[in-house]
Tab-separated table of C-alpha atoms and ligand atoms in Angstrom:
chain	number	residue	atom	x	y	z
A	1	MET	CA	-225.720	159.243	-82.066
A	2	SER	CA	-224.125	160.815	-78.997
A	3	LYS	CA	-225.477	160.223	-75.535
A	4	GLN	CA	-223.028	162.544	-73.829
A	5	LYS	CA	-223.132	165.817	-72.047
A	6	SER	CA	-220.461	168.482	-71.846
A	7	PRO	CA	-217.541	167.924	-69.511
A	8	GLU	CA	-216.121	170.507	-67.159
A	9	THR	CA	-212.787	168.878	-66.596
A	10	ASP	CA	-210.299	166.637	-68.311
A	11	GLU	CA	-209.569	162.975	-67.913
A	12	THR	CA	-206.936	161.639	-65.627
A	13	SER	CA	-204.339	160.036	-67.772
A	14	GLY	CA	-201.001	158.372	-67.623
A	15	GLU	CA	-199.235	161.300	-69.142
A	16	SER	CA	-199.575	165.014	-68.450
A	17	THR	CA	-202.230	166.821	-70.428
A	18	SER	CA	-202.849	170.484	-71.029
A	19	THR	CA	-205.644	172.705	-69.867
A	20	GLY	CA	-205.816	175.231	-72.659
A	21	ASP	CA	-203.600	173.181	-74.954
A	22	THR	CA	-200.720	175.497	-74.235
A	23	GLU	CA	-199.960	174.924	-70.550
A	24	PRO	CA	-199.304	171.287	-69.713
A	25	GLU	CA	-201.117	170.242	-66.561
A	26	SER	CA	-199.359	167.998	-64.070
A	27	ALA	CA	-200.592	164.442	-63.620
A	28	LEU	CA	-201.458	165.299	-60.012
A	29	ALA	CA	-203.511	168.421	-60.817
A	30	ASN	CA	-205.244	166.452	-63.527
A	31	ALA	CA	-205.996	163.503	-61.236
A	32	ARG	CA	-207.400	165.774	-58.502
A	33	ARG	CA	-209.548	167.657	-60.995
A	34	GLN	CA	-211.007	164.410	-62.323
A	35	LEU	CA	-211.728	163.245	-58.778
A	36	GLU	CA	-213.657	166.441	-58.006
A	37	ARG	CA	-215.594	166.190	-61.224
A	38	ALA	CA	-216.636	162.559	-60.681
A	39	ALA	CA	-217.497	163.299	-57.019
A	40	ALA	CA	-220.393	165.466	-58.213
A	41	TYR	CA	-222.085	162.417	-59.725
A	42	VAL	CA	-221.645	159.915	-56.881
A	43	ASP	CA	-223.113	159.624	-53.428
A	44	VAL	CA	-219.873	159.547	-51.433
A	45	GLU	CA	-219.104	161.379	-48.195
A	46	ASP	CA	-217.050	164.594	-48.629
A	47	GLY	CA	-214.452	163.293	-46.171
A	48	VAL	CA	-213.807	160.284	-48.386
A	49	ILE	CA	-213.210	162.544	-51.382
A	50	GLU	CA	-210.826	164.632	-49.271
A	51	ARG	CA	-208.883	161.510	-48.262
A	52	LEU	CA	-208.622	160.447	-51.895
A	53	LYS	CA	-206.983	163.748	-52.881
A	54	HIS	CA	-203.861	162.683	-50.971
A	55	PRO	CA	-201.575	159.670	-51.291
A	56	THR	CA	-201.454	157.334	-48.300
A	57	LYS	CA	-197.649	157.287	-48.481
A	58	LEU	CA	-194.800	158.596	-50.568
A	59	GLN	CA	-191.454	156.868	-50.311
A	60	GLN	CA	-188.392	158.734	-51.599
A	61	VAL	CA	-185.126	156.834	-51.788
A	62	SER	CA	-181.560	157.437	-52.901
A	63	VAL	CA	-180.320	154.794	-55.300
A	64	PRO	CA	-176.527	154.681	-55.601
A	65	LEU	CA	-175.124	153.126	-58.765
A	66	ARG	CA	-171.588	152.001	-59.539
A	67	ARG	CA	-171.155	152.942	-63.208
A	68	ASP	CA	-169.265	150.657	-65.571
A	69	ASP	CA	-166.315	153.082	-65.522
A	70	GLY	CA	-165.984	152.669	-61.735
A	71	SER	CA	-167.515	156.050	-60.804
A	72	LEU	CA	-170.454	156.316	-58.429
A	73	GLU	CA	-173.668	158.180	-59.113
A	74	VAL	CA	-176.719	158.645	-56.894
A	75	PHE	CA	-180.210	158.668	-58.422
A	76	THR	CA	-183.539	159.484	-56.767
A	77	GLY	CA	-186.307	156.903	-56.683
A	78	TYR	CA	-189.949	157.161	-55.596
A	79	ARG	CA	-192.891	154.978	-54.780
A	80	ALA	CA	-196.228	156.722	-54.356
A	81	GLN	CA	-198.969	154.655	-52.731
A	82	HIS	CA	-202.270	156.360	-53.267
A	83	ASP	CA	-204.967	154.129	-51.818
A	84	ASP	CA	-205.270	150.468	-50.818
A	85	VAL	CA	-208.825	150.265	-49.514
A	86	ARG	CA	-209.663	147.618	-52.144
A	87	GLY	CA	-206.346	145.712	-52.059
A	88	PRO	CA	-202.572	146.063	-52.502
A	89	TYR	CA	-201.225	149.120	-54.313
A	90	LYS	CA	-200.617	148.340	-57.987
A	91	GLY	CA	-198.777	150.310	-60.637
A	92	GLY	CA	-195.672	150.639	-62.738
A	93	ILE	CA	-192.085	151.633	-62.120
A	94	ARG	CA	-190.781	154.011	-64.748
A	95	TYR	CA	-187.244	155.035	-65.596
A	96	HIS	CA	-187.439	158.475	-67.186
A	97	PRO	CA	-185.694	161.834	-66.741
A	98	ASP	CA	-189.041	163.515	-65.863
A	99	VAL	CA	-189.955	161.186	-62.981
A	100	SER	CA	-190.842	163.257	-59.899
A	101	ALA	CA	-192.700	162.820	-56.623
A	102	GLU	CA	-195.642	164.810	-57.942
A	103	GLU	CA	-195.863	162.815	-61.147
A	104	CYS	CA	-195.770	159.525	-59.224
A	105	ILE	CA	-198.556	160.692	-56.895
A	106	GLY	CA	-200.760	161.764	-59.819
A	107	LEU	CA	-200.168	158.533	-61.714
A	108	SER	CA	-200.790	156.449	-58.581
A	109	MET	CA	-204.206	158.132	-58.197
A	110	TRP	CA	-204.961	157.289	-61.799
A	111	MET	CA	-204.070	153.630	-61.112
A	112	THR	CA	-206.551	153.624	-58.218
A	113	TRP	CA	-209.360	154.618	-60.604
A	114	LYS	CA	-208.188	152.221	-63.331
A	115	CYS	CA	-208.111	149.199	-60.987
A	116	ALA	CA	-211.499	150.162	-59.544
A	117	VAL	CA	-213.214	150.575	-62.918
A	118	MET	CA	-212.026	147.040	-63.726
A	119	ASP	CA	-213.176	145.899	-60.248
A	120	LEU	CA	-209.725	144.451	-59.511
A	121	PRO	CA	-208.845	143.949	-55.825
A	122	PHE	CA	-206.024	146.492	-56.056
A	123	GLY	CA	-205.421	150.122	-55.218
A	124	GLY	CA	-203.127	152.554	-56.981
A	125	GLY	CA	-199.354	152.923	-56.836
A	126	LYS	CA	-196.640	154.319	-59.092
A	127	GLY	CA	-192.913	154.745	-58.783
A	128	GLY	CA	-189.735	155.219	-60.655
A	129	ILE	CA	-186.247	156.606	-60.872
A	130	THR	CA	-185.330	159.977	-62.335
A	131	VAL	CA	-182.934	158.658	-64.953
A	132	ASP	CA	-182.649	158.395	-68.706
A	133	PRO	CA	-182.466	154.606	-69.225
A	134	LYS	CA	-180.800	155.104	-72.621
A	135	THR	CA	-177.685	156.324	-70.770
A	136	LEU	CA	-177.379	153.035	-68.856
A	137	SER	CA	-175.737	149.798	-69.989
A	138	ASP	CA	-177.602	146.524	-69.376
A	139	GLU	CA	-175.355	145.835	-66.393
A	140	GLU	CA	-175.970	149.305	-64.963
A	141	ARG	CA	-179.755	148.891	-65.343
A	142	GLU	CA	-179.519	145.580	-63.530
A	143	ARG	CA	-177.513	147.032	-60.616
A	144	LEU	CA	-179.810	150.068	-60.398
A	145	THR	CA	-182.944	147.877	-60.394
A	146	ARG	CA	-181.591	145.488	-57.772
A	147	ARG	CA	-180.668	148.408	-55.512
A	148	LEU	CA	-184.104	150.005	-56.015
A	149	ALA	CA	-185.721	146.709	-55.005
A	150	GLU	CA	-183.655	146.740	-51.818
A	151	GLU	CA	-184.488	150.385	-51.041
A	152	LEU	CA	-188.228	149.734	-51.540
A	153	ARG	CA	-188.229	146.313	-49.836
A	154	ASP	CA	-190.101	147.471	-46.745
A	155	VAL	CA	-192.970	149.049	-48.684
A	156	VAL	CA	-193.538	146.528	-51.498
A	157	GLY	CA	-194.654	142.889	-51.403
A	158	PRO	CA	-197.325	140.603	-52.884
A	159	LYS	CA	-199.844	141.653	-50.228
A	160	GLN	CA	-198.686	145.252	-49.915
A	161	ASP	CA	-197.672	146.853	-53.173
A	162	VAL	CA	-197.067	145.118	-56.499
A	163	PRO	CA	-195.004	147.064	-59.085
A	164	ALA	CA	-195.051	146.407	-62.843
A	165	PRO	CA	-193.219	147.636	-65.955
A	166	ASP	CA	-193.824	151.169	-67.202
A	167	MET	CA	-191.965	153.634	-69.449
A	168	GLY	CA	-188.294	152.619	-69.632
A	169	THR	CA	-188.748	149.294	-67.835
A	170	GLY	CA	-189.851	145.849	-69.012
A	171	PRO	CA	-189.792	142.124	-68.207
A	172	LYS	CA	-186.001	142.167	-67.606
A	173	GLU	CA	-186.245	144.812	-64.896
A	174	MET	CA	-189.146	142.943	-63.294
A	175	ALA	CA	-187.071	139.731	-63.246
A	176	TRP	CA	-184.159	141.532	-61.524
A	177	PHE	CA	-186.517	143.234	-59.075
A	178	MET	CA	-188.220	139.922	-58.219
A	179	ASP	CA	-184.882	138.144	-57.820
A	180	ALA	CA	-183.393	140.847	-55.558
A	181	TYR	CA	-186.521	140.909	-53.395
A	182	SER	CA	-186.703	137.105	-53.184
A	183	MET	CA	-183.027	136.762	-52.250
A	184	GLN	CA	-183.478	139.105	-49.291
A	185	GLU	CA	-186.754	137.528	-48.179
A	186	GLY	CA	-185.223	134.061	-48.274
A	187	GLU	CA	-187.876	132.567	-50.551
A	188	THR	CA	-188.955	132.858	-54.176
A	189	MET	CA	-191.719	135.442	-54.279
A	190	PRO	CA	-192.891	135.932	-57.873
A	191	GLY	CA	-196.010	137.852	-56.744
A	192	VAL	CA	-193.965	140.903	-55.718
A	193	VAL	CA	-194.082	142.280	-59.286
A	194	THR	CA	-196.033	141.561	-62.465
A	195	GLY	CA	-194.932	141.807	-66.078
A	196	LYS	CA	-192.211	139.180	-65.557
A	197	PRO	CA	-191.075	136.722	-68.240
A	198	PRO	CA	-193.406	133.636	-68.159
A	199	VAL	CA	-190.508	131.325	-67.223
A	200	ILE	CA	-190.354	132.904	-63.734
A	201	GLY	CA	-194.063	133.368	-63.102
A	202	GLY	CA	-195.079	135.899	-65.731
A	203	SER	CA	-198.405	135.458	-67.483
A	204	TYR	CA	-198.907	134.469	-71.083
A	205	GLY	CA	-200.773	137.217	-72.918
A	206	ARG	CA	-199.580	140.072	-70.672
A	207	GLU	CA	-197.716	141.911	-73.447
A	208	GLU	CA	-200.628	141.984	-75.898
A	209	ALA	CA	-203.300	142.575	-73.222
A	210	PRO	CA	-203.635	146.399	-73.473
A	211	GLY	CA	-204.071	146.189	-77.268
A	212	ARG	CA	-206.487	143.280	-76.903
A	213	SER	CA	-208.614	145.242	-74.439
A	214	VAL	CA	-208.626	148.243	-76.784
A	215	ALA	CA	-209.955	145.953	-79.532
A	216	ILE	CA	-212.616	144.414	-77.273
A	217	ILE	CA	-213.835	147.827	-76.095
A	218	THR	CA	-213.847	149.190	-79.664
A	219	ARG	CA	-215.896	146.177	-80.792
A	220	GLU	CA	-218.390	146.759	-77.964
A	221	ALA	CA	-218.642	150.476	-78.786
A	222	ILE	CA	-219.260	149.674	-82.459
A	223	ASP	CA	-222.033	147.333	-81.366
A	224	TYR	CA	-223.461	149.907	-78.906
A	225	TYR	CA	-223.877	152.462	-81.673
A	226	GLY	CA	-225.567	149.871	-83.869
A	227	TRP	CA	-222.867	149.661	-86.509
A	228	ASP	CA	-221.749	146.500	-88.266
A	229	ILE	CA	-218.071	145.769	-87.620
A	230	GLU	CA	-217.740	144.475	-91.195
A	231	ASP	CA	-218.644	147.973	-92.460
A	232	THR	CA	-216.518	149.877	-89.929
A	233	THR	CA	-213.392	151.743	-90.970
A	234	VAL	CA	-210.647	152.302	-88.405
A	235	ALA	CA	-207.464	154.410	-88.299
A	236	VAL	CA	-204.852	153.573	-85.649
A	237	GLN	CA	-202.130	156.027	-84.704
A	238	GLY	CA	-199.074	154.176	-83.391
A	239	PHE	CA	-198.536	150.616	-84.573
A	240	GLY	CA	-196.589	149.549	-81.470
A	241	SER	CA	-197.556	147.140	-78.710
A	242	VAL	CA	-200.994	148.655	-78.072
A	243	GLY	CA	-201.818	149.824	-81.611
A	244	ALA	CA	-200.664	146.761	-83.557
A	245	ASN	CA	-202.387	144.290	-81.250
A	246	ALA	CA	-205.626	146.304	-81.342
A	247	ALA	CA	-205.513	146.792	-85.125
A	248	ARG	CA	-204.764	143.142	-85.916
A	249	LEU	CA	-207.588	141.857	-83.709
A	250	LEU	CA	-210.127	144.316	-85.110
A	251	ASP	CA	-208.973	143.327	-88.594
A	252	GLU	CA	-209.485	139.664	-87.681
A	253	TRP	CA	-212.997	140.488	-86.426
A	254	GLY	CA	-213.942	142.080	-89.743
A	255	ALA	CA	-213.213	145.798	-89.380
A	256	SER	CA	-211.355	147.561	-92.159
A	257	ILE	CA	-208.108	149.069	-90.839
A	258	VAL	CA	-207.475	151.754	-93.406
A	259	ALA	CA	-204.517	153.544	-91.792
A	260	VAL	CA	-201.776	152.859	-89.249
A	261	SER	CA	-198.626	154.796	-88.355
A	262	ASP	CA	-195.331	154.878	-86.555
A	263	VAL	CA	-193.386	157.913	-85.386
A	264	ASP	CA	-192.194	158.591	-88.961
A	265	GLY	CA	-195.594	158.689	-90.647
A	266	ALA	CA	-198.726	156.814	-91.686
A	267	ILE	CA	-199.788	154.423	-94.437
A	268	TYR	CA	-203.284	154.475	-95.927
A	269	ASP	CA	-205.360	152.103	-98.027
A	270	PRO	CA	-209.049	153.002	-98.351
A	271	ASP	CA	-209.769	149.302	-99.105
A	272	GLY	CA	-208.158	148.190	-95.833
A	273	LEU	CA	-204.585	147.219	-94.997
A	274	ASP	CA	-203.399	143.664	-94.353
A	275	THR	CA	-202.388	144.348	-90.752
A	276	GLN	CA	-200.637	140.978	-90.372
A	277	ASP	CA	-198.357	141.879	-93.259
A	278	VAL	CA	-197.405	145.304	-91.853
A	279	GLU	CA	-194.570	144.861	-89.408
A	280	GLY	CA	-195.039	146.604	-86.076
A	281	HIS	CA	-192.682	149.345	-85.005
A	282	ASP	CA	-191.115	147.046	-82.481
A	283	GLU	CA	-190.564	144.312	-85.041
A	284	ARG	CA	-188.461	146.639	-87.214
A	285	PRO	CA	-188.208	150.399	-86.558
A	286	GLY	CA	-189.444	152.458	-89.517
A	287	MET	CA	-191.165	149.492	-91.170
A	288	VAL	CA	-194.696	150.832	-90.736
A	289	SER	CA	-194.121	154.073	-92.596
A	290	GLY	CA	-191.860	152.214	-95.029
A	291	TYR	CA	-194.561	149.686	-95.996
A	292	ASP	CA	-195.653	149.575	-99.634
A	293	ALA	CA	-199.195	151.002	-99.292
A	294	PRO	CA	-201.275	152.918	-101.873
A	295	GLU	CA	-200.831	156.196	-99.974
A	296	THR	CA	-198.694	157.681	-97.251
A	297	LEU	CA	-199.886	160.335	-94.816
A	298	SER	CA	-198.508	162.292	-91.901
A	299	ASN	CA	-199.520	161.334	-88.375
A	300	ALA	CA	-201.631	164.507	-88.254
A	301	GLU	CA	-203.458	163.531	-91.459
A	302	LEU	CA	-204.214	160.073	-90.080
A	303	LEU	CA	-206.101	161.601	-87.158
A	304	GLU	CA	-208.163	163.719	-89.555
A	305	LEU	CA	-209.291	160.868	-91.832
A	306	ASP	CA	-213.017	160.483	-92.509
A	307	VAL	CA	-213.283	157.072	-90.816
A	308	ASP	CA	-215.737	155.583	-88.343
A	309	VAL	CA	-213.208	155.067	-85.542
A	310	VAL	CA	-209.887	156.678	-84.691
A	311	ILE	CA	-207.700	154.927	-82.121
A	312	PRO	CA	-204.823	157.141	-80.928
A	313	ALA	CA	-202.425	154.513	-79.559
A	314	ALA	CA	-199.028	156.225	-79.674
A	315	VAL	CA	-198.453	159.034	-77.177
A	316	GLY	CA	-200.378	161.551	-75.071
A	317	ASN	CA	-201.739	164.960	-76.126
A	318	VAL	CA	-202.195	164.297	-79.856
A	319	ILE	CA	-205.790	165.519	-80.106
A	320	THR	CA	-205.728	169.130	-78.987
A	321	ALA	CA	-207.663	172.386	-79.451
A	322	ASP	CA	-205.478	173.004	-82.514
A	323	ASN	CA	-206.563	169.947	-84.504
A	324	VAL	CA	-209.852	168.842	-82.932
A	325	ASP	CA	-211.967	170.721	-85.468
A	326	ASP	CA	-210.397	168.601	-88.189
A	327	ILE	CA	-211.252	165.283	-86.516
A	328	ASP	CA	-213.801	163.619	-88.797
A	329	ALA	CA	-214.249	160.251	-87.052
A	330	ASP	CA	-217.553	159.301	-85.396
A	331	LEU	CA	-215.903	157.607	-82.425
A	332	LEU	CA	-212.573	157.853	-80.589
A	333	VAL	CA	-211.178	155.025	-78.488
A	334	GLU	CA	-208.134	155.981	-76.417
A	335	GLY	CA	-205.435	153.336	-76.774
A	336	ALA	CA	-202.629	155.556	-75.479
A	337	ASN	CA	-202.752	157.189	-72.078
A	338	GLY	CA	-204.131	160.727	-72.261
A	339	PRO	CA	-204.209	161.279	-76.046
A	340	THR	CA	-207.062	163.820	-75.814
A	341	THR	CA	-206.510	167.136	-74.034
A	342	PHE	CA	-209.174	168.701	-71.861
A	343	ALA	CA	-209.930	171.409	-74.399
A	344	ALA	CA	-210.251	168.923	-77.250
A	345	ASP	CA	-212.385	166.610	-75.154
A	346	THR	CA	-214.792	169.462	-74.409
A	347	ILE	CA	-215.129	170.325	-78.087
A	348	LEU	CA	-215.635	166.687	-79.103
A	349	GLU	CA	-218.419	166.336	-76.553
A	350	GLU	CA	-220.093	169.500	-77.764
A	351	ARG	CA	-219.930	168.048	-81.268
A	352	GLY	CA	-221.391	164.744	-80.029
A	353	VAL	CA	-218.326	162.653	-80.846
A	354	PRO	CA	-218.005	159.960	-78.162
A	355	VAL	CA	-214.588	159.320	-76.614
A	356	VAL	CA	-214.063	156.014	-74.823
A	357	PRO	CA	-211.395	156.730	-72.197
A	358	ASP	CA	-207.967	155.160	-71.699
A	359	ILE	CA	-208.876	154.183	-68.125
A	360	LEU	CA	-211.268	151.580	-69.556
A	361	ALA	CA	-209.978	150.867	-73.062
A	362	ASN	CA	-206.350	149.999	-72.310
A	363	ALA	CA	-206.989	148.472	-68.862
A	364	GLY	CA	-206.296	144.979	-70.219
A	365	GLY	CA	-202.671	145.424	-69.111
A	366	VAL	CA	-203.392	145.779	-65.415
A	367	THR	CA	-206.113	143.145	-65.665
A	368	VAL	CA	-203.689	140.519	-66.959
A	369	SER	CA	-201.247	141.725	-64.282
A	370	TYR	CA	-203.941	140.738	-61.802
A	371	PHE	CA	-204.162	137.324	-63.488
A	372	GLU	CA	-200.374	137.043	-63.181
A	373	TRP	CA	-200.542	137.838	-59.468
A	374	LEU	CA	-203.226	135.158	-59.011
A	375	GLN	CA	-201.090	132.626	-60.907
A	376	ASP	CA	-198.073	133.494	-58.733
A	377	ILE	CA	-200.000	133.126	-55.476
A	378	ASN	CA	-201.451	129.798	-56.591
A	379	ARG	CA	-198.175	128.651	-58.210
A	380	ARG	CA	-200.169	127.573	-61.257
A	381	GLN	CA	-199.738	128.954	-64.764
A	382	TRP	CA	-202.774	129.643	-66.947
A	383	SER	CA	-202.882	128.793	-70.649
A	384	LEU	CA	-203.005	131.648	-73.170
A	385	ASP	CA	-206.570	130.610	-74.038
A	386	ARG	CA	-207.639	130.970	-70.427
A	387	VAL	CA	-206.016	134.416	-70.166
A	388	HIS	CA	-207.873	135.527	-73.301
A	389	GLU	CA	-211.195	134.128	-72.064
A	390	GLU	CA	-210.918	135.700	-68.627
A	391	LEU	CA	-209.758	139.032	-70.053
A	392	GLU	CA	-212.754	139.068	-72.380
A	393	GLU	CA	-215.043	138.386	-69.421
A	394	GLU	CA	-213.515	141.159	-67.262
A	395	MET	CA	-213.607	143.702	-70.095
A	396	LEU	CA	-217.260	142.952	-70.830
A	397	LYS	CA	-218.166	143.330	-67.148
A	398	ALA	CA	-216.383	146.688	-66.941
A	399	TRP	CA	-217.919	147.840	-70.224
A	400	ALA	CA	-221.415	146.914	-68.964
A	401	ALA	CA	-220.913	148.822	-65.682
A	402	VAL	CA	-219.723	151.933	-67.518
A	403	GLN	CA	-222.449	151.665	-70.147
A	404	ARG	CA	-225.069	151.536	-67.391
A	405	GLU	CA	-223.859	154.931	-66.076
A	406	VAL	CA	-223.780	156.359	-69.611
A	407	ASP	CA	-227.393	155.307	-70.166
A	408	GLU	CA	-228.838	155.965	-66.730
A	409	GLN	CA	-227.077	159.229	-65.849
A	410	ASP	CA	-226.615	160.526	-69.395
A	411	LEU	CA	-222.863	160.818	-68.869
A	412	SER	CA	-219.940	160.808	-71.268
A	413	TRP	CA	-217.967	157.559	-71.408
A	414	ARG	CA	-215.139	159.229	-69.513
A	415	ASP	CA	-217.323	160.552	-66.717
A	416	ALA	CA	-219.166	157.248	-66.509
A	417	ALA	CA	-215.894	155.313	-66.095
A	418	TYR	CA	-214.779	157.605	-63.268
A	419	VAL	CA	-218.168	157.381	-61.588
A	420	VAL	CA	-218.015	153.566	-61.611
A	421	ALA	CA	-214.521	153.668	-60.092
A	422	LEU	CA	-215.242	156.285	-57.454
A	423	SER	CA	-218.481	154.637	-56.328
A	424	ARG	CA	-216.638	151.379	-55.680
A	425	ILE	CA	-213.791	153.065	-53.813
A	426	GLY	CA	-216.148	155.346	-51.874
A	427	LYS	CA	-218.380	152.471	-50.757
A	428	ALA	CA	-215.368	150.454	-49.617
A	429	LYS	CA	-214.008	153.421	-47.637
A	430	GLU	CA	-217.353	154.186	-46.004
A	431	THR	CA	-217.904	150.533	-45.118
A	432	ARG	CA	-214.462	150.108	-43.578
A	433	GLY	CA	-214.633	153.493	-41.813
A	434	LEU	CA	-211.724	155.482	-40.423
A	435	TRP	CA	-209.207	153.829	-38.102
A	436	PRO	CA	-208.731	154.449	-35.154
B	501	NAD	P1	-194.747	151.283	-78.271
B	501	NAD	O1	-193.442	151.963	-78.061
B	501	NAD	O2	-194.788	149.806	-78.411
B	501	NAD	O3	-195.453	151.864	-79.581
B	501	NAD	C1	-195.636	153.215	-79.788
B	501	NAD	C2	-195.930	153.440	-81.281
B	501	NAD	O4	-196.205	154.824	-81.477
B	501	NAD	C3	-194.807	153.110	-82.225
B	501	NAD	O5	-195.337	152.648	-83.445
B	501	NAD	C4	-194.095	154.464	-82.420
B	501	NAD	O6	-193.383	154.521	-83.658
B	501	NAD	C5	-195.287	155.369	-82.426
B	501	NAD	N1	-194.992	156.743	-82.018
B	501	NAD	C6	-194.112	157.151	-81.063
B	501	NAD	N2	-194.135	158.495	-80.967
B	501	NAD	C7	-195.071	158.931	-81.841
B	501	NAD	C8	-195.564	160.203	-82.205
B	501	NAD	N3	-195.088	161.304	-81.619
B	501	NAD	N4	-196.515	160.267	-83.148
B	501	NAD	C9	-196.999	159.157	-83.730
B	501	NAD	N5	-196.563	157.935	-83.447
B	501	NAD	C10	-195.611	157.816	-82.516
B	501	NAD	O7	-195.672	151.805	-77.074
B	501	NAD	P2	-196.979	151.102	-76.483
B	501	NAD	O8	-196.579	150.210	-75.369
B	501	NAD	O9	-197.795	150.580	-77.604
B	501	NAD	O10	-197.689	152.352	-75.799
B	501	NAD	C11	-198.440	153.275	-76.558
B	501	NAD	C12	-199.311	154.093	-75.607
B	501	NAD	O11	-200.162	153.210	-74.865
B	501	NAD	C13	-198.578	154.929	-74.569
B	501	NAD	O12	-199.337	156.076	-74.292
B	501	NAD	C14	-198.607	154.027	-73.336
B	501	NAD	O13	-198.483	154.774	-72.133
B	501	NAD	C15	-199.973	153.416	-73.468
B	501	NAD	N6	-200.149	152.163	-72.756
B	501	NAD	C16	-199.284	151.134	-72.923
B	501	NAD	C17	-199.484	149.956	-72.209
B	501	NAD	C18	-198.553	148.802	-72.346
B	501	NAD	O14	-198.564	147.934	-71.444
B	501	NAD	N7	-197.794	148.692	-73.435
B	501	NAD	C19	-200.572	149.830	-71.331
B	501	NAD	C20	-201.474	150.896	-71.218
B	501	NAD	C21	-201.232	152.050	-71.939
């Protein structure tokens, strides 16, 4: 069934991965390694590859915060802008204790590839504040976000760099960021960030878009391998935003979702679960593992089920050298960012188990962010139906481009996705040339 050849390096993912499954590899090292690997398959000048190993700019800012108790604390914020040859930098702002300059640079590179594989007119950016958001009150998060918007005001903007939610941030933070930016600019500028609530220029369908794209790509992969979706069994790890939306759509399209999980464990029904009846993790914490199903499993056991498709959609680094030999599925579709480590990926390819990468599968999020940006610029909101239709169209185009590389160059799905992205970026760079 497999049309893949063995990889030499790992994917670039949203979260750090490990090289030998013991030493975690930084997002930056990972992103550079993936760039070098893809460069071998594309006809791009060496100088262009060299330029792409470095971010265009890295902004580091101090973000002072008046705490609710009257004390003052200073946090560090970053915005890495990797490349904008194809359009404004695009990427999330995360609030997490591990945020660092290096992590932001690595993740911004990954956003460059992700936007390019989807053929969106954006480059890659990523930023954040080194802070544990759970230690902040709502008011403190608002003050911190407004001050970050002010500190980054010179480097962001609808035509320059468009942030979005990421770990630890959401629609609320985007609303505060947009408001702070607009107040200083003297006009309402919704296009400065995406992922906003629809009432202030956010797009319908943004929240469910990554899960929807995972479902679309899984459906296409099932079709590519000549299976019938009605006879396909699927296990989904993580029944959150990405996992629940993907599982429910695949269920609607006829697949049998036999297992889903939350952080506390998995539920299993060999005859297929009613995914509409299972409440998502977000709807009620603990309700997935607490659901009345014929069998319960651990998260590890879910990954090892003898099913047609496994969709890891919870966290990174769950399929590693330690458990890859027990993976029994015929196809993996990455819903989460970086769920498969380099070592595991190598073994899966040797075994002929295809892995459809995160960079393609969950790219529905940034694609609907692009739709949001278009709606903001045009001051015209799209209906949910239109968002769904256009997302479907964009995903199918990206799938077709990647599939062409898989077939013509005999590449893995991961390599093919990176080759599509790098070719587009490389051609744009060569055509524009180096200024001055
Ligand atoms: P979420 O918080 O909505 O859901 C995560 C789910 O995974 C929950 O059911 C949670 O209980 C479960 N979970 C958490 N830790 C786990 C663990 N250690 N083992 C098993 N299950 C665990 O998160 P999400 O937004 O669905 O994101 C999931 C993944 O998809 C992350 O890797 C994220 O980076 C990636 N992603 C998210 C988006 C997005 O816009 N939501 C876009 C692209 C990629």
